[in-house]
Short mmCIF file of N, CA and C in Angstrom, two decimals:
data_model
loop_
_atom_site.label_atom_id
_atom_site.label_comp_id
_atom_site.label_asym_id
_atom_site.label_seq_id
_atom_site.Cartn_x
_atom_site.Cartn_y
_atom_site.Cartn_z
N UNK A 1 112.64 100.62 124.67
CA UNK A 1 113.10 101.80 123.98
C UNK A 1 112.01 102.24 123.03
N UNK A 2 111.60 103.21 123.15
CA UNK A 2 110.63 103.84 122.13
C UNK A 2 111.21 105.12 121.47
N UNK A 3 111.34 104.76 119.74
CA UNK A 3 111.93 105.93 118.61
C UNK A 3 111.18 106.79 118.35
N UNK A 4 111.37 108.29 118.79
CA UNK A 4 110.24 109.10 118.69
C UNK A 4 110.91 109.85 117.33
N UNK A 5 111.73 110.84 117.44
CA UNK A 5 112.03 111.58 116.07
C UNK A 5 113.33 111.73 115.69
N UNK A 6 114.21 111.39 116.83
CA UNK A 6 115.49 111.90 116.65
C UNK A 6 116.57 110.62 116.61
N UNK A 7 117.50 110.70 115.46
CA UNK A 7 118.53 109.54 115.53
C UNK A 7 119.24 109.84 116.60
N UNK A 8 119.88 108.96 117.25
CA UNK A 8 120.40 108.38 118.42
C UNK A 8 121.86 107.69 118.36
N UNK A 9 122.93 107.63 117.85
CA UNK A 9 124.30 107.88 117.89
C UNK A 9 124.59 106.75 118.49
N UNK A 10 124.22 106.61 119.98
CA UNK A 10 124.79 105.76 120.85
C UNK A 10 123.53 106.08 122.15
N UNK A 11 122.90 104.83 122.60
CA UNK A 11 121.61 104.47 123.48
C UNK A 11 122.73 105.27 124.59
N UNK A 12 123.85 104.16 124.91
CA UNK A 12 124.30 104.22 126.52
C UNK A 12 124.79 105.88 126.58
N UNK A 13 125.23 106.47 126.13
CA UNK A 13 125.64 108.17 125.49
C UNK A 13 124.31 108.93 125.71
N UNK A 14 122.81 108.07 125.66
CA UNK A 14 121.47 108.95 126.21
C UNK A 14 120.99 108.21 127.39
N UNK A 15 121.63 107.83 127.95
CA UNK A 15 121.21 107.22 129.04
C UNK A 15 120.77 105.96 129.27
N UNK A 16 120.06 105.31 128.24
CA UNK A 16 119.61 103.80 128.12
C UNK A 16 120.90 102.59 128.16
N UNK A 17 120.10 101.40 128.15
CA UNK A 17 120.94 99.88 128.42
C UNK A 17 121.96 100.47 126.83
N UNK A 18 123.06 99.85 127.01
CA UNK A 18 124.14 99.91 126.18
C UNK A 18 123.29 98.94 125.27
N UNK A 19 122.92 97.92 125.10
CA UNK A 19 122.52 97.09 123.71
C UNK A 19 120.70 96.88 123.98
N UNK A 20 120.05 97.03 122.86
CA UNK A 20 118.52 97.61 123.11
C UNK A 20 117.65 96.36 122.40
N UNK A 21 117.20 95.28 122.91
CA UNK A 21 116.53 94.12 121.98
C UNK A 21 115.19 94.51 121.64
N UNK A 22 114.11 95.12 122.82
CA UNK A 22 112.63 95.56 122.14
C UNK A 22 112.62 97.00 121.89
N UNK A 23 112.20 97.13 121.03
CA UNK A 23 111.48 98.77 120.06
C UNK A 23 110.00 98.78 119.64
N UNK A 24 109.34 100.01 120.26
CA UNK A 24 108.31 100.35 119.79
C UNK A 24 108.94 101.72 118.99
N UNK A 25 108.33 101.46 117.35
CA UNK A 25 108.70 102.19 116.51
C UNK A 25 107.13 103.25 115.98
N UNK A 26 107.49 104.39 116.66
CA UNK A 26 105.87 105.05 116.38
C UNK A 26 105.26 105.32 114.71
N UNK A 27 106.75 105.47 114.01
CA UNK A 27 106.69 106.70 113.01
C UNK A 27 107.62 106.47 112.06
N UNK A 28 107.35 106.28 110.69
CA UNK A 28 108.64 106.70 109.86
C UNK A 28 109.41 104.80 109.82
N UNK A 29 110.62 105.21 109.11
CA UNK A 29 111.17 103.16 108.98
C UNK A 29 112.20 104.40 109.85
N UNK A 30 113.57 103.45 110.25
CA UNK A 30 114.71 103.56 110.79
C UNK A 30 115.37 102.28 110.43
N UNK A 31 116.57 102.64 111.06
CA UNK A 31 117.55 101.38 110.56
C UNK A 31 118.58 101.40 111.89
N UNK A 32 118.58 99.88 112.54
CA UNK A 32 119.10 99.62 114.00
C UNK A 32 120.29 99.84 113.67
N UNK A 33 121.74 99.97 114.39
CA UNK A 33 122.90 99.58 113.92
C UNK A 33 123.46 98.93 115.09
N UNK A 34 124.10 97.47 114.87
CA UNK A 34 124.33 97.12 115.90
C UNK A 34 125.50 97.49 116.72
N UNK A 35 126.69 98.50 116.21
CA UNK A 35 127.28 99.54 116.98
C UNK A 35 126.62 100.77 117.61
N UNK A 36 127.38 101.17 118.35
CA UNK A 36 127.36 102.75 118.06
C UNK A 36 127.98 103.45 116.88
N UNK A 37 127.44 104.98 116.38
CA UNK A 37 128.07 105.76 115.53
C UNK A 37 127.66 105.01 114.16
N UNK A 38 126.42 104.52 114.59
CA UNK A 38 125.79 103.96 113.43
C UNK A 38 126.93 102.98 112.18
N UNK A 39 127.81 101.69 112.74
CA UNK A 39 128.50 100.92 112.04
C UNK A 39 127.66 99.71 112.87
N UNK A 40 128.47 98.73 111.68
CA UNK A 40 128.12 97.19 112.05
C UNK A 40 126.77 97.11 111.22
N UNK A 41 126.13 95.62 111.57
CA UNK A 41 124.74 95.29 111.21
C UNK A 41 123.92 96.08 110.85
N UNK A 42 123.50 96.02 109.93
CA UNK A 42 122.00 97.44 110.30
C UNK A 42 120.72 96.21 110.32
N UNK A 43 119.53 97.24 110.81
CA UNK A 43 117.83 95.88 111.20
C UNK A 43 117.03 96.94 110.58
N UNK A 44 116.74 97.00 109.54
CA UNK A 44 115.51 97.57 109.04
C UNK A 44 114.14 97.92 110.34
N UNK A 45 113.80 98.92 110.76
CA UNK A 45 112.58 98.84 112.00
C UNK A 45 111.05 99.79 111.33
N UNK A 46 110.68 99.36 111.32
CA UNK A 46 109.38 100.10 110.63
C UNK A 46 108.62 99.97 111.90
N UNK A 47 107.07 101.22 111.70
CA UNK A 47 105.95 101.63 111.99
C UNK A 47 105.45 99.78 113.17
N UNK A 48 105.82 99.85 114.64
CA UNK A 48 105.34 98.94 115.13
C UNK A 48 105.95 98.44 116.39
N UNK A 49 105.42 97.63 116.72
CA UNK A 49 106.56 97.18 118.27
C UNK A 49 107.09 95.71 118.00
N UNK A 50 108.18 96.04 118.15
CA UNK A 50 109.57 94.75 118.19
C UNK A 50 109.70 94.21 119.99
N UNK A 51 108.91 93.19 119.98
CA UNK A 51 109.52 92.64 121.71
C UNK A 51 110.12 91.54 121.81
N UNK A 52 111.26 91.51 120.81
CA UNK A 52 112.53 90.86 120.67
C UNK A 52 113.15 91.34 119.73
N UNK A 53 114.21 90.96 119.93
CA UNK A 53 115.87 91.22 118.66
C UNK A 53 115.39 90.40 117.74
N UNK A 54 114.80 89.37 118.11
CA UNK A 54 114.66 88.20 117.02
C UNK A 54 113.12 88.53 115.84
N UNK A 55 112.49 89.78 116.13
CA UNK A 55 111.81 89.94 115.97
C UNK A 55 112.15 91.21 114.45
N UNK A 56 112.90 91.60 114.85
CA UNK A 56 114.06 92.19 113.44
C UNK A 56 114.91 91.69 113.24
N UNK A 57 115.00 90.70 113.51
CA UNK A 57 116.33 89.94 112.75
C UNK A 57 117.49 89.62 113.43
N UNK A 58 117.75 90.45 114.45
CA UNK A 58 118.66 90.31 115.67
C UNK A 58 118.85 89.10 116.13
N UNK A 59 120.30 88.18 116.05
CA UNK A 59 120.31 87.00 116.91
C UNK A 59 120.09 86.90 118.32
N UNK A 60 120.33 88.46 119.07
CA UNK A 60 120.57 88.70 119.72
C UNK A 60 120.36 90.35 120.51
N UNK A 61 120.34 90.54 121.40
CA UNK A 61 120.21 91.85 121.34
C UNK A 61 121.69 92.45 121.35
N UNK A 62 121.86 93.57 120.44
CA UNK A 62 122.65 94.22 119.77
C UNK A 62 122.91 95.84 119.17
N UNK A 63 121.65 96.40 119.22
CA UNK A 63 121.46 97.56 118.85
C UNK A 63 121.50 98.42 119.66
N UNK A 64 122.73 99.32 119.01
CA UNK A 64 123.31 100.59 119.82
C UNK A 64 123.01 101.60 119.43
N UNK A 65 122.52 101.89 118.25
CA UNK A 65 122.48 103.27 117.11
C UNK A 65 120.98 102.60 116.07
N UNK A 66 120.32 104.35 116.45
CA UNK A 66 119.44 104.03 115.35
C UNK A 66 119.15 105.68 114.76
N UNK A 67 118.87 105.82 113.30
CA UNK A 67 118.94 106.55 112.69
C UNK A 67 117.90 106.56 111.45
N UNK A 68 116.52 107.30 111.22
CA UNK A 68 115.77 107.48 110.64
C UNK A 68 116.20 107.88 109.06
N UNK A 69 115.05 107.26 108.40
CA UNK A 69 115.38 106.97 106.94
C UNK A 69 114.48 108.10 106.60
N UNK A 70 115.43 109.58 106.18
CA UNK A 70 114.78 110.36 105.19
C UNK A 70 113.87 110.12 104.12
N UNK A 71 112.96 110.99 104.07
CA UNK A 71 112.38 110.96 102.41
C UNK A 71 113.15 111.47 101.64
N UNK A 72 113.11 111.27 100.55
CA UNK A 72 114.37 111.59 99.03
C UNK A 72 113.38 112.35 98.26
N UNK A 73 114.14 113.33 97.62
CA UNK A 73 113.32 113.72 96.44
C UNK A 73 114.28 113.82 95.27
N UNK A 74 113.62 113.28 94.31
CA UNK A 74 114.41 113.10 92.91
C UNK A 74 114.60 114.25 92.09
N UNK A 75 115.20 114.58 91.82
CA UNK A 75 115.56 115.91 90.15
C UNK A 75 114.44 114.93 89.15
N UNK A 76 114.28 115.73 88.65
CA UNK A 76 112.91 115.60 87.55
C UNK A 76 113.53 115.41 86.45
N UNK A 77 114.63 115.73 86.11
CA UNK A 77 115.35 115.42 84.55
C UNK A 77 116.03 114.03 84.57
N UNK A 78 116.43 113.35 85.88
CA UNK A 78 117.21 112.56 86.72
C UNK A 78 118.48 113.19 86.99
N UNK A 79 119.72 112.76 86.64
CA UNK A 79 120.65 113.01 87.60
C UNK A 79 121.01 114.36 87.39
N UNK A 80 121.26 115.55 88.59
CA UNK A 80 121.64 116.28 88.45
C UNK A 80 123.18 116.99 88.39
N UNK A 81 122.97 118.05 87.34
CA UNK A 81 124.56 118.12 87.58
C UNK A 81 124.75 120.15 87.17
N UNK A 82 125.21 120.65 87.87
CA UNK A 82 125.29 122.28 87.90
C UNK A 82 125.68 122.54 86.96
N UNK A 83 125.40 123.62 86.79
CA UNK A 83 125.49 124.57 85.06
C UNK A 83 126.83 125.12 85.64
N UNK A 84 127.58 125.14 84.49
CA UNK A 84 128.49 126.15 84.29
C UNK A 84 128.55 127.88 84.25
#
């Protein structure tokens, strides 16, 4: 399975094996989930190739859903809150 840009919901729902153990990760971190609809476990996956589950942490292969970790941008005052 290779993560190009777009989160992914459910592998078997795009056509791939229902549970996904190796990832080449091009770009960006993501986060595995070992359901679909992004519940269960999550596996941290960063910038690299995974050629095992065990290789993120996975006992097993397990990952159904994966979903890319936005950049954040902070309010400059910190927390924001709307004017009246």
């Amino acid at each position: 399975m290779e993560i190009i840009d777009d989160d992914v919901p459910s592998f078997h729902a795009h056509g791939y094996q229902e549970k996904v153990s190796s990832v080449r990760v091009q770009s960006g971190t993501w986060v595995g989930y070992q359901y679909p609809g992004y519940r269960g476990l999550q596996y941290l996956l960063e910038k690299g190739d995974y050629k095992d589950s065990g290789d993120f942490g996975a006992p097993q292969p397990q990952v159904q859903s994966v979903r890319r970790i936005r950049d954040m941008q902070w309010h400059q005052r910190g927390a924001f809150h709307p004017s009246n």
